[in-house]
Short mmCIF file of C-alpha atoms and ligand atoms in Angstrom, two decimals:
data_model
loop_
_atom_site.label_atom_id
_atom_site.label_comp_id
_atom_site.label_asym_id
_atom_site.label_seq_id
_atom_site.Cartn_x
_atom_site.Cartn_y
_atom_site.Cartn_z
CA MET A 161 -22.54 -0.09 -34.71
CA ILE A 162 -23.28 -2.97 -37.03
CA ILE A 163 -25.97 -3.19 -39.65
CA ILE A 164 -27.45 -6.61 -40.29
CA THR A 165 -28.66 -6.81 -43.84
CA ARG A 166 -31.57 -8.82 -45.22
CA PRO A 167 -30.68 -12.23 -46.66
CA ASP A 168 -31.90 -11.08 -50.10
CA ILE A 169 -29.95 -7.81 -50.26
CA THR A 170 -28.51 -7.20 -53.73
CA ASP A 171 -24.93 -6.09 -54.43
CA ALA A 172 -26.24 -2.75 -55.71
CA GLN A 173 -28.20 -2.18 -52.48
CA LEU A 174 -25.13 -3.09 -50.44
CA ASP A 175 -22.99 -0.62 -52.39
CA HIS A 176 -25.61 2.07 -51.92
CA LEU A 177 -25.80 1.42 -48.16
CA ARG A 178 -22.02 1.66 -47.79
CA GLU A 179 -21.86 4.82 -49.89
CA ARG A 180 -24.44 6.53 -47.67
CA ILE A 181 -22.53 5.64 -44.50
CA GLU A 182 -19.16 6.61 -45.94
CA ALA A 183 -20.59 9.89 -47.21
CA ALA A 184 -21.37 10.68 -43.55
CA GLY A 185 -17.65 10.29 -42.80
CA LEU A 186 -17.57 6.78 -41.30
CA HIS A 187 -15.61 3.71 -42.43
CA THR A 188 -17.43 0.51 -43.30
CA HIS A 189 -16.26 -3.05 -42.93
CA LEU A 190 -18.03 -5.86 -44.73
CA SER A 191 -18.35 -9.37 -43.35
CA ARG A 192 -20.05 -11.95 -45.55
CA GLY A 193 -21.41 -15.17 -44.10
CA GLU A 194 -23.24 -17.96 -45.85
CA HIS A 195 -26.67 -16.48 -45.08
CA ARG A 196 -25.97 -12.94 -43.89
CA THR A 197 -23.81 -9.96 -44.61
CA ILE A 198 -22.93 -7.57 -41.82
CA VAL A 199 -21.80 -4.00 -42.38
CA GLY A 200 -19.68 -2.71 -39.53
CA CYS A 201 -19.47 1.08 -39.13
CA ILE A 202 -16.51 2.76 -37.49
CA GLY A 203 -16.29 6.43 -36.71
CA ASP A 204 -18.41 9.14 -35.18
CA GLU A 205 -21.83 7.49 -35.01
CA ALA A 206 -23.49 10.78 -34.12
CA ARG A 207 -23.08 11.66 -37.78
CA LEU A 208 -25.51 8.90 -38.70
CA GLU A 209 -28.31 10.44 -36.66
CA GLU A 210 -29.62 12.35 -39.66
CA LEU A 211 -29.59 9.24 -41.82
CA PRO A 212 -32.79 7.15 -41.75
CA LEU A 213 -30.77 3.95 -41.85
CA ARG A 214 -33.71 1.60 -41.37
CA SER A 215 -35.38 2.91 -44.48
CA ILE A 216 -32.42 2.14 -46.76
CA PRO A 217 -33.28 -0.92 -48.90
CA GLY A 218 -31.74 -4.17 -47.69
CA VAL A 219 -31.31 -3.12 -44.03
CA GLU A 220 -32.82 -5.51 -41.53
CA SER A 221 -31.60 -4.30 -38.15
CA ILE A 222 -29.04 -2.13 -36.42
CA LEU A 223 -27.08 -3.08 -33.34
CA PRO A 224 -24.84 -0.84 -31.26
CA ILE A 225 -21.40 -2.15 -30.26
CA LEU A 226 -20.76 -0.81 -26.81
CA LYS A 227 -17.27 -2.29 -26.41
CA PRO A 228 -14.23 -0.11 -27.17
CA TYR A 229 -12.94 -2.74 -29.63
CA LYS A 230 -14.93 -2.97 -32.84
CA LEU A 231 -12.99 -4.79 -35.58
CA ALA A 232 -11.83 -7.37 -33.04
CA SER A 233 -15.27 -7.91 -31.55
CA ARG A 234 -17.29 -11.06 -32.08
CA GLU A 235 -20.34 -9.15 -33.33
CA PHE A 236 -18.42 -7.46 -36.10
CA VAL A 237 -17.91 -10.50 -38.31
CA VAL A 238 -20.20 -13.35 -39.22
CA ASN A 239 -17.68 -16.21 -39.07
CA ARG A 240 -14.74 -16.84 -36.79
CA THR A 241 -11.43 -15.83 -38.29
CA VAL A 242 -9.08 -18.55 -39.49
CA VAL A 243 -5.54 -17.23 -39.83
CA ARG A 244 -3.37 -18.82 -42.49
CA VAL A 245 0.34 -19.13 -41.78
CA GLY A 246 2.58 -19.87 -44.72
CA GLU A 247 1.21 -22.12 -47.42
CA HIS A 248 -0.12 -25.02 -45.40
CA ALA A 249 -0.79 -24.08 -41.80
CA SER A 250 -3.75 -22.29 -40.29
CA ILE A 251 -4.98 -21.36 -36.82
CA GLY A 252 -8.62 -21.16 -35.80
CA GLY A 253 -10.21 -23.97 -37.78
CA HIS A 254 -11.63 -27.19 -36.34
CA ASP A 255 -8.16 -28.69 -36.02
CA LEU A 256 -5.87 -27.56 -33.24
CA THR A 257 -2.54 -26.05 -34.31
CA ILE A 258 0.68 -26.65 -32.44
CA ILE A 259 3.59 -24.22 -32.77
CA ALA A 260 6.85 -25.48 -31.29
CA GLY A 261 10.56 -24.75 -31.29
CA PRO A 262 13.33 -23.23 -29.23
CA CYS A 263 13.00 -20.05 -27.21
CA SER A 264 16.02 -18.68 -29.11
CA VAL A 265 17.64 -19.73 -32.35
CA GLU A 266 21.13 -20.69 -31.16
CA ASN A 267 22.68 -22.25 -34.27
CA ARG A 268 21.66 -24.05 -37.43
CA ALA A 269 22.09 -27.60 -36.11
CA MET A 270 19.89 -27.18 -33.04
CA LEU A 271 17.20 -25.38 -35.04
CA MET A 272 17.14 -28.03 -37.75
CA GLU A 273 17.15 -30.88 -35.25
CA THR A 274 14.31 -29.28 -33.27
CA ALA A 275 12.27 -28.55 -36.39
CA VAL A 276 12.46 -32.15 -37.57
CA ALA A 277 11.60 -33.48 -34.12
CA VAL A 278 8.60 -31.23 -33.49
CA ARG A 279 7.31 -31.82 -37.00
CA SER A 280 7.41 -35.57 -36.55
CA SER A 281 5.35 -35.16 -33.35
CA GLY A 282 2.68 -33.13 -35.17
CA ALA A 283 3.70 -29.46 -34.87
CA THR A 284 2.89 -27.52 -38.03
CA ILE A 285 4.62 -24.19 -37.30
CA LEU A 286 8.18 -23.64 -36.04
CA ARG A 287 8.96 -20.96 -33.44
CA GLY A 288 12.39 -19.51 -32.70
CA GLY A 289 13.49 -16.17 -31.26
CA ALA A 290 15.92 -14.05 -33.25
CA PHE A 291 15.51 -10.80 -31.31
CA LYS A 292 14.99 -11.61 -27.63
CA PRO A 293 13.36 -9.26 -25.09
CA ARG A 294 15.47 -10.27 -22.07
CA SER A 295 14.79 -8.89 -18.61
CA SER A 296 18.55 -8.35 -18.17
CA PRO A 297 20.73 -6.47 -20.65
CA TYR A 298 23.52 -8.94 -19.79
CA SER A 299 21.56 -12.02 -20.95
CA PHE A 300 21.77 -13.50 -24.46
CA GLN A 301 19.88 -11.12 -26.75
CA GLY A 302 19.43 -13.44 -29.72
CA LEU A 303 21.38 -13.80 -32.97
CA GLY A 304 19.28 -11.18 -34.77
CA ARG A 305 19.59 -11.17 -38.55
CA GLU A 306 21.66 -14.35 -38.57
CA ALA A 307 18.83 -16.18 -36.76
CA LEU A 308 16.32 -14.89 -39.31
CA GLU A 309 18.41 -16.38 -42.08
CA LEU A 310 18.62 -19.69 -40.23
CA LEU A 311 14.85 -19.71 -39.77
CA ALA A 312 14.32 -19.13 -43.48
CA ALA A 313 16.83 -21.86 -44.35
CA VAL A 314 15.23 -24.39 -42.01
CA ARG A 315 11.79 -23.51 -43.36
CA ALA A 316 13.05 -24.21 -46.89
CA GLU A 317 14.27 -27.65 -45.81
CA THR A 318 11.41 -28.71 -43.54
CA ARG A 319 8.52 -26.79 -45.15
CA LEU A 320 7.46 -25.63 -41.69
CA PRO A 321 6.35 -21.98 -41.67
CA VAL A 322 8.13 -19.94 -38.99
CA VAL A 323 7.09 -17.42 -36.35
CA THR A 324 9.54 -15.09 -34.65
CA GLU A 325 9.32 -11.99 -32.50
CA VAL A 326 9.80 -8.45 -33.74
CA LEU A 327 10.87 -6.00 -31.05
CA ASP A 328 11.44 -2.80 -32.93
CA THR A 329 9.58 -0.84 -35.59
CA ARG A 330 12.88 -0.56 -37.49
CA ASP A 331 13.04 -4.35 -37.92
CA VAL A 332 9.47 -4.96 -39.10
CA ASP A 333 10.30 -5.21 -42.82
CA LEU A 334 13.38 -7.34 -42.20
CA VAL A 335 11.50 -9.80 -40.00
CA ALA A 336 8.54 -9.89 -42.41
CA GLU A 337 10.90 -10.79 -45.25
CA HIS A 338 12.14 -13.86 -43.39
CA ALA A 339 9.21 -15.07 -41.28
CA ASP A 340 5.69 -16.28 -42.09
CA MET A 341 4.22 -14.87 -38.88
CA LEU A 342 5.41 -12.02 -36.62
CA GLN A 343 5.18 -12.27 -32.86
CA VAL A 344 4.52 -9.32 -30.58
CA GLY A 345 5.91 -10.27 -27.19
CA ALA A 346 4.21 -9.69 -23.87
CA ARG A 347 6.49 -6.74 -23.09
CA ASN A 348 5.51 -5.00 -26.31
CA MET A 349 1.76 -5.56 -26.26
CA GLN A 350 1.16 -1.86 -25.65
CA ASN A 351 3.92 -0.55 -27.91
CA TYR A 352 1.45 1.31 -30.09
CA ALA A 353 4.04 2.46 -32.63
CA LEU A 354 4.98 -1.19 -33.22
CA LEU A 355 1.33 -2.29 -33.39
CA ALA A 356 0.52 0.41 -35.94
CA GLU A 357 3.51 -0.60 -38.07
CA LEU A 358 2.37 -4.24 -37.96
CA GLY A 359 -0.98 -3.14 -39.31
CA ARG A 360 0.80 -2.33 -42.55
CA VAL A 361 2.53 -5.68 -43.15
CA GLN A 362 1.14 -8.57 -45.14
CA ARG A 363 1.94 -11.16 -42.49
CA PRO A 364 -0.19 -12.69 -39.74
CA ILE A 365 0.56 -11.50 -36.21
CA LEU A 366 0.85 -13.55 -33.02
CA LEU A 367 -0.12 -11.08 -30.30
CA LYS A 368 0.85 -12.11 -26.78
CA ARG A 369 -0.95 -10.78 -23.75
CA GLY A 370 1.04 -8.29 -21.68
CA LEU A 371 2.29 -9.35 -18.26
CA SER A 372 -0.31 -7.22 -16.51
CA ALA A 373 -2.74 -6.49 -19.33
CA THR A 374 -6.47 -6.98 -18.95
CA ILE A 375 -8.40 -8.95 -21.55
CA SER A 376 -9.89 -5.70 -22.80
CA GLU A 377 -6.40 -4.18 -23.20
CA LEU A 378 -5.29 -7.24 -25.19
CA LEU A 379 -8.27 -6.79 -27.50
CA MET A 380 -7.50 -3.08 -27.86
CA ALA A 381 -3.94 -4.00 -28.88
CA ALA A 382 -5.41 -6.26 -31.57
CA GLU A 383 -7.73 -3.40 -32.57
CA TYR A 384 -4.67 -1.17 -33.13
CA ILE A 385 -3.22 -3.61 -35.63
CA MET A 386 -6.58 -4.12 -37.32
CA ALA A 387 -7.38 -0.41 -37.52
CA ASN A 388 -4.12 -0.03 -39.43
CA GLY A 389 -5.14 -2.64 -41.99
CA ASN A 390 -3.98 -6.09 -40.85
CA HIS A 391 -6.81 -8.37 -39.72
CA GLN A 392 -4.78 -11.57 -39.53
CA ILE A 393 -4.22 -11.79 -35.78
CA VAL A 394 -3.92 -14.68 -33.34
CA LEU A 395 -4.28 -13.84 -29.65
CA CYS A 396 -2.05 -15.61 -27.14
CA GLU A 397 -2.63 -16.09 -23.41
CA ARG A 398 0.82 -16.66 -21.86
CA GLY A 399 0.22 -16.17 -18.17
CA ILE A 400 -0.10 -12.96 -16.21
CA ARG A 401 1.68 -11.57 -13.18
CA THR A 402 -0.10 -12.25 -9.90
CA PHE A 403 0.90 -12.56 -6.25
CA GLU A 404 1.67 -16.26 -6.79
CA ARG A 405 5.38 -17.09 -6.87
CA ALA A 406 5.20 -20.89 -7.26
CA THR A 407 4.88 -20.47 -11.03
CA ARG A 408 6.65 -17.98 -13.31
CA ASN A 409 3.27 -16.48 -14.24
CA THR A 410 -0.34 -17.49 -13.61
CA LEU A 411 -2.05 -19.06 -16.62
CA ASP A 412 -5.37 -17.26 -16.90
CA VAL A 413 -7.46 -20.16 -18.18
CA SER A 414 -10.62 -18.09 -17.97
CA ALA A 415 -9.19 -15.67 -20.53
CA ILE A 416 -9.62 -18.37 -23.18
CA PRO A 417 -13.45 -18.66 -23.14
CA VAL A 418 -13.78 -14.92 -22.47
CA LEU A 419 -11.65 -14.04 -25.50
CA LYS A 420 -13.58 -16.53 -27.62
CA ARG A 421 -16.83 -14.94 -26.48
CA GLU A 422 -15.63 -11.39 -27.08
CA SER A 423 -13.71 -11.84 -30.31
CA HIS A 424 -13.75 -13.75 -33.59
CA LEU A 425 -9.93 -13.99 -33.54
CA PRO A 426 -8.24 -17.34 -32.80
CA VAL A 427 -6.81 -17.83 -29.31
CA ILE A 428 -3.76 -19.93 -28.51
CA VAL A 429 -1.96 -20.59 -25.23
CA ASP A 430 1.73 -20.58 -24.30
CA PRO A 431 2.06 -23.04 -21.41
CA SER A 432 5.86 -22.65 -21.38
CA HIS A 433 6.02 -19.00 -20.31
CA ALA A 434 2.92 -19.40 -18.15
CA GLY A 435 4.33 -22.08 -15.87
CA GLY A 436 8.02 -21.40 -16.39
CA ASP A 437 8.74 -25.06 -15.62
CA ALA A 438 8.98 -27.97 -18.07
CA LYS A 439 6.96 -30.18 -15.73
CA LEU A 440 4.01 -27.80 -15.85
CA VAL A 441 3.86 -27.51 -19.64
CA ALA A 442 1.78 -30.61 -20.39
CA PRO A 443 -0.90 -30.11 -17.68
CA LEU A 444 -1.30 -26.43 -18.61
CA ALA A 445 -1.49 -27.36 -22.29
CA TYR A 446 -4.25 -29.89 -21.61
CA ALA A 447 -6.16 -27.33 -19.52
CA ALA A 448 -5.87 -24.80 -22.35
CA ILE A 449 -7.29 -27.21 -24.90
CA ALA A 450 -10.08 -28.26 -22.56
CA ALA A 451 -10.99 -24.58 -22.14
CA GLY A 452 -11.32 -24.06 -25.90
CA ALA A 453 -7.91 -22.85 -27.12
CA ASP A 454 -7.28 -23.10 -30.86
CA GLY A 455 -3.71 -24.24 -30.35
CA LEU A 456 -0.50 -23.98 -28.38
CA ILE A 457 2.94 -22.45 -28.67
CA VAL A 458 5.52 -24.56 -26.83
CA GLU A 459 9.26 -24.19 -26.22
CA VAL A 460 11.29 -27.26 -27.20
CA HIS A 461 15.08 -27.65 -27.09
CA PRO A 462 17.36 -30.60 -28.00
CA ASN A 463 19.06 -30.29 -24.62
CA PRO A 464 17.22 -27.88 -22.30
CA GLU A 465 20.08 -27.95 -19.82
CA ASP A 466 22.28 -26.14 -22.33
CA ALA A 467 19.67 -23.68 -23.63
CA LEU A 468 20.80 -20.06 -23.91
CA SER A 469 17.35 -18.89 -22.79
CA ASP A 470 14.37 -20.39 -20.98
CA GLY A 471 15.93 -23.85 -20.51
CA ASP A 472 13.93 -24.49 -17.32
CA GLN A 473 10.65 -24.36 -19.17
CA SER A 474 11.76 -26.06 -22.41
CA LEU A 475 10.69 -29.61 -23.22
CA ASP A 476 13.15 -32.07 -24.70
CA PHE A 477 12.00 -34.06 -27.73
CA LYS A 478 10.79 -37.01 -25.69
CA ALA A 479 8.68 -34.89 -23.33
CA PHE A 480 7.24 -33.01 -26.30
CA ALA A 481 6.34 -36.24 -28.13
CA SER A 482 4.73 -37.59 -24.98
CA MET A 483 2.62 -34.46 -24.50
CA MET A 484 1.60 -34.48 -28.16
CA SER A 485 0.47 -38.10 -27.94
CA ARG A 486 -2.14 -37.13 -25.34
CA ILE A 487 -3.48 -34.07 -27.14
CA PRO A 488 -5.98 -35.87 -29.43
CA ALA A 489 -7.97 -37.10 -26.42
CA PHE A 490 -8.30 -33.56 -25.01
CA ALA A 491 -9.12 -32.25 -28.48
CA ILE A 492 -11.98 -34.73 -28.84
CA ALA A 493 -13.29 -33.85 -25.38
CA ALA A 494 -13.34 -30.18 -26.44
CA GLU A 495 -15.15 -31.08 -29.70
CA ARG A 496 -12.08 -30.30 -31.75
CA SER A 497 -9.70 -32.50 -33.68
CA PHE A 498 -6.00 -32.91 -33.82
CA GLN A 499 -4.50 -35.02 -36.52
CA ALA A 500 -1.46 -35.15 -38.68
CA PRO A 501 -2.45 -32.76 -41.48
CA SER A 502 -2.78 -34.24 -44.95
CA TRP A 503 0.07 -32.10 -46.28
CA ARG A 504 2.42 -33.80 -43.85
CA GLU A 505 1.43 -37.17 -45.23
CA ALA A 506 2.12 -35.84 -48.71
CA LEU A 507 5.59 -34.75 -47.60
CA VAL A 508 6.22 -38.13 -46.02
CA GLY A 509 5.10 -39.76 -49.28
CA ALA A 510 7.55 -37.59 -51.19
CA GLY A 511 10.34 -38.60 -48.80
CA ILE A 512 10.67 -35.06 -47.40
CA ALA A 513 9.30 -35.57 -43.91
C1 LIG B 649 8.99 -15.89 -26.08
O1 LIG B 649 8.04 -16.32 -26.76
O2 LIG B 649 10.13 -16.43 -26.07
C2 LIG B 649 8.74 -14.73 -25.21
C3 LIG B 649 9.72 -13.90 -24.85
O3 LIG B 649 7.45 -14.63 -24.83
P1 LIG B 649 6.70 -13.53 -23.93
O4 LIG B 649 6.75 -12.28 -24.71
O5 LIG B 649 5.32 -14.11 -23.77
O6 LIG B 649 7.45 -13.44 -22.62
MN1 LIG B 650 11.13 -17.90 -24.12
#
């Protein structure tokens, strides 16, 4: 349940309220807005039956949360969450955020070249797989630790924060040391040991929807990470498996407004894995923005034909620049903005970008 407090509640009254709830064995979570503070209660609510909550000073009203997800639910916090990535980037504000880069980190030159190209088109976060969850054990599995070092080196040169996937609980600390954001791939969305471990790291998480996961299951995966202490989560719709074979997956556009209605967490879309075809990336990206997505994650490669993974769905630099040039119009139509962030101009001024 959540307790809505009166606008004039004092800090001492708030402390008292939380103490009473915690003494009954529940956890409390505080969310402060400009005008209101909400106290979320998690635990066995039956234990609060004896407590005359409405008579505690500062309490205005009490609302039950009937959904299985609590910390991830829209009611639980006053303001939408904005997730910061690295020093300069963020996801979930008024501006759209574009993450771009290769499916896999293949070598230093291609990563650097891609980072510079996507940055000049307006991307503010670099993606690149180090550990790859390939459907075949005979396919390229990623460069692992070497790729993490390349990502960190390219970040140092380009100032782009980096996101990369972590597949295994044993690699969480290693990946967190090198990356600014950790990705949970679609195949691992219900790996609860991994989710719990990610609750303990001080890095934002990019949580991709499982291939056949419902929206509620995606939110429960986010809840796992949050219940273990990490609230910095970005949800990602990347297409689901349906009977349709014309596309690699089916982009569930309706998941975007539903997730935004159900949760305060930012929602981004991966049009690359959804369509599985470079020609579908731009139209799916525009649809995602029109439907209210907070950003995109897009696969870009200097020469898709030679890519070691996901070449068919990767954009070359020209196609990426062309897609990016049309994004501001869709952003405006969706009452959002997309502009070169001021920090990029500062870098350009300093001769870095
Ligand atoms: C990826 O981002 O390269 C990837 C493997 O994504 P997903 O987990 O959505 O398939
Ligand atoms: Mn990929």
